[in-house]
Amino acid sequence: MTQRTSKYIFANWKANKSLVEARNWAKTYQKIKKESSQTIAVFPSFPVLSSLLQEFPDLTWGAQDCSEYEAGAYTGEVPTQLLRSLGAKYVLLGHSERRKYQKETSVLVARKVELALAAELTPVICLDRDEFATQLNQLDKASIEKSIFAYEPVHAISSFGGHEDPLETTVQTIQQLREMAESNIAVLYGGSVDAENSFTYLSHKDIDGVLVGKSSLDPELFAKL
Ligand code: PGA
């Protein structure tokens, strides 16, 4: 069962940052980050991830996606075993941008969840309200309980409009997800989280953390969350 004791602050860089920019981010962040009980992890693009994992082993890293196949003859794919062997800890799955642009379905996401867990990566399953039932139906209880969920209303994501949900709606929706999962799962909120509103989400007992896109790109802003 994924612990609900610590707050998670996850940085989703999406397809941003060259290797030079990413290294500068990590160097600056290492200097300014404060001691904290929060679990902080950064999700860069694949090529940047593999360099940063080696150069900055004191930070925690995750991938933005993984292959639906195990290692083998699958040109262009990045299998979970490889990510794990490099030192990644988490993998984002089913992000709304992948569901939209790559037409990823809940069935596909579930397959990736199984492979991630088999490789001892923690899946961070991203989903909007209308995907709760279909996504949960594809997962068995053990997989649900070993994953972290990120409730991300599409309209709240900065690239899709950026209208963040009121706290009350977010909390009610997260409670619905826990009820549907029939388990006390860890659920983060994502969508236009920034240094101004993060405290509201992070201080609420029913929200286990935040998944941050745009406001994670600047290390100084990210460190203020
Ligand atoms: P945003 O992105 O913080 O830029 O809205 C969040 C996400 O897409 O995970």
XYZ file of C-alpha atoms and ligand atoms in Angstrom:
234
model
C 0.000 0.000 0.000
C 1.412 3.384 -0.945
C 1.923 5.455 2.176
C -0.252 8.514 2.792
C 2.024 9.902 5.483
C 4.224 12.185 3.379
C 3.188 14.830 0.803
C 4.401 14.287 -2.740
C 5.585 17.173 -4.904
C 6.179 15.940 -8.438
C 7.636 18.049 -11.267
C 6.453 17.112 -14.749
C 8.778 18.869 -17.189
C 6.941 17.450 -20.221
C 8.919 17.896 -23.468
C 10.840 20.888 -22.114
C 14.527 21.441 -21.274
C 17.732 20.638 -23.096
C 20.355 18.681 -21.169
C 22.229 21.905 -20.371
C 19.065 23.571 -19.062
C 18.177 20.486 -17.041
C 21.642 20.315 -15.458
C 21.432 23.991 -14.517
C 18.017 23.385 -12.986
C 19.343 20.488 -10.894
C 22.435 22.421 -9.743
C 20.367 25.428 -8.698
C 17.714 23.299 -7.047
C 20.293 21.349 -5.034
C 21.650 24.630 -3.653
C 18.307 26.135 -2.647
C 16.200 23.150 -1.616
C 15.293 23.014 2.029
C 15.255 19.982 4.288
C 11.720 18.671 4.247
C 9.622 15.626 4.977
C 7.985 15.907 1.556
C 8.746 13.428 -1.223
C 10.013 15.407 -4.185
C 10.638 13.855 -7.608
C 11.327 15.252 -11.062
C 10.088 13.754 -14.346
C 12.248 14.834 -17.327
C 12.147 13.561 -20.924
C 13.864 10.192 -21.509
C 17.310 11.318 -22.772
C 17.621 13.983 -20.094
C 16.431 11.549 -17.421
C 19.160 9.034 -18.145
C 21.916 11.661 -17.780
C 20.479 13.294 -14.681
C 19.996 9.960 -12.926
C 23.735 9.441 -13.114
C 24.802 13.016 -12.415
C 22.366 13.860 -9.610
C 21.725 10.643 -7.683
C 20.752 12.625 -4.581
C 17.585 13.859 -6.281
C 14.670 11.524 -7.012
C 13.721 10.943 -10.637
C 10.863 9.468 -12.589
C 9.910 8.894 -16.220
C 6.982 10.511 -18.037
C 5.942 7.239 -19.673
C 7.155 3.698 -20.337
C 6.722 1.002 -22.921
C 3.763 -1.348 -22.926
C 6.278 -4.100 -23.735
C 9.056 -5.764 -21.823
C 12.641 -5.420 -23.095
C 13.035 -6.987 -26.525
C 12.531 -6.348 -30.208
C 10.392 -3.200 -29.913
C 12.102 -0.419 -31.833
C 11.837 2.973 -30.192
C 10.387 1.706 -26.924
C 11.686 2.355 -23.386
C 10.914 -0.631 -21.139
C 10.326 -0.391 -17.411
C 13.266 -2.689 -16.557
C 15.632 -0.227 -18.239
C 14.164 2.719 -16.346
C 14.493 0.870 -13.070
C 18.062 -0.271 -13.766
C 19.052 3.347 -14.428
C 17.653 4.340 -11.035
C 14.237 5.831 -11.791
C 11.748 5.433 -8.961
C 8.423 6.527 -10.462
C 6.675 6.544 -13.827
C 3.820 8.852 -14.852
C 1.148 6.932 -16.739
C -1.935 8.048 -18.628
C -1.224 11.762 -18.499
C -4.058 13.648 -20.227
C -1.663 14.843 -22.916
C -0.823 11.213 -23.747
C -4.480 10.208 -23.593
C -5.219 13.057 -26.015
C -2.272 13.115 -28.430
C -1.223 9.433 -28.332
C -4.805 8.183 -27.849
C -3.765 6.154 -24.811
C -6.646 4.192 -23.323
C -7.219 2.960 -19.798
C -6.530 -0.582 -21.057
C -3.104 0.462 -22.319
C -2.387 2.412 -19.134
C -3.263 -0.665 -17.067
C -0.818 -2.776 -19.066
C 1.917 -0.242 -18.355
C 0.975 -0.188 -14.655
C 1.569 -3.953 -14.450
C 4.973 -3.660 -16.153
C 5.959 -0.734 -13.942
C 5.088 -2.649 -10.781
C 6.892 -5.756 -12.029
C 10.021 -3.601 -12.436
C 9.518 -2.063 -8.963
C 8.679 1.385 -10.256
C 5.794 3.189 -8.580
C 3.155 4.118 -11.179
C 1.662 7.602 -10.903
C -1.647 7.140 -12.709
C -3.018 10.432 -14.065
C -6.704 10.713 -14.738
C -9.657 13.077 -14.976
C -13.034 12.457 -13.322
C -14.574 10.762 -16.362
C -11.760 8.198 -16.447
C -12.088 7.035 -12.835
C -14.415 4.078 -13.496
C -12.819 2.803 -16.697
C -9.311 3.073 -15.290
C -10.101 1.413 -11.950
C -11.975 -1.400 -13.738
C -8.788 -2.305 -15.576
C -6.699 -2.658 -12.419
C -6.717 -5.268 -9.693
C -6.828 -4.265 -6.040
C -3.102 -4.916 -5.430
C -2.070 -2.707 -8.369
C -4.425 0.056 -7.259
C -2.957 0.008 -3.761
C 0.656 0.049 -4.941
C 0.083 3.039 -7.249
C -0.202 6.743 -6.646
C -3.068 8.518 -8.438
C -3.044 12.072 -9.759
C -6.449 13.661 -10.273
C -5.915 16.188 -13.038
C -9.019 17.887 -14.455
C -8.150 18.553 -18.097
C -9.514 22.129 -17.977
C -7.151 22.879 -15.067
C -3.930 21.915 -16.864
C -2.147 25.070 -17.959
C -1.714 23.911 -21.563
C -5.446 23.109 -21.884
C -6.924 26.255 -20.348
C -5.553 26.513 -16.838
C -8.788 26.966 -14.887
C -7.852 25.391 -11.588
C -10.591 23.617 -9.648
C -11.871 25.143 -6.405
C -10.455 23.278 -3.414
C -13.867 21.969 -2.364
C -14.512 20.345 -5.773
C -11.034 18.845 -5.786
C -11.450 17.321 -2.340
C -14.920 15.912 -3.151
C -13.649 14.383 -6.389
C -10.626 12.843 -4.693
C -12.923 11.354 -2.047
C -15.085 9.873 -4.838
C -11.980 8.274 -6.353
C -11.084 6.686 -2.997
C -14.660 5.432 -2.607
C -14.667 3.948 -6.106
C -11.273 2.330 -5.473
C -12.587 1.011 -2.123
C -9.216 1.852 -0.674
C -7.369 4.616 1.103
C -5.155 5.326 -1.932
C -2.694 8.195 -2.247
C -4.148 10.867 -4.559
C -2.404 14.011 -5.762
C -3.958 17.039 -7.455
C -2.567 18.495 -10.662
C -3.505 21.453 -12.849
C -2.073 24.973 -12.652
C -0.484 24.460 -9.248
C 1.920 27.305 -8.477
C 3.741 28.918 -5.577
C 0.602 30.896 -4.701
C -1.973 28.110 -4.514
C 0.173 25.088 -3.616
C -0.160 25.564 0.128
C -3.962 25.275 -0.133
C -3.688 21.847 -1.738
C -0.692 20.608 0.236
C -2.158 21.537 3.597
C -5.418 19.642 3.025
C -5.476 16.275 4.753
C -7.289 14.553 1.849
C -4.795 15.624 -0.832
C -1.505 13.750 -0.787
C 0.462 16.154 -2.921
C 0.673 17.969 -6.225
C 1.787 17.236 -9.782
C 3.224 20.422 -11.210
C 3.926 21.223 -14.862
C 4.640 24.837 -15.800
C 5.634 26.015 -12.325
C 8.230 23.266 -12.007
C 10.358 24.557 -14.876
C 12.008 27.284 -12.804
C 13.929 25.766 -9.847
C 13.446 28.850 -7.664
C 9.668 28.854 -8.184
C 9.530 25.091 -7.719
C 11.446 25.316 -4.452
C 8.795 27.747 -3.150
C 5.946 25.245 -3.518
P 0.417 22.439 -15.233
O 0.577 20.911 -15.671
O 0.929 22.548 -13.828
O 1.274 23.200 -16.209
O -1.021 22.783 -15.342
C 0.273 19.862 -14.793
C 0.337 18.561 -15.544
O 0.051 18.551 -16.759
O 0.699 17.527 -14.964
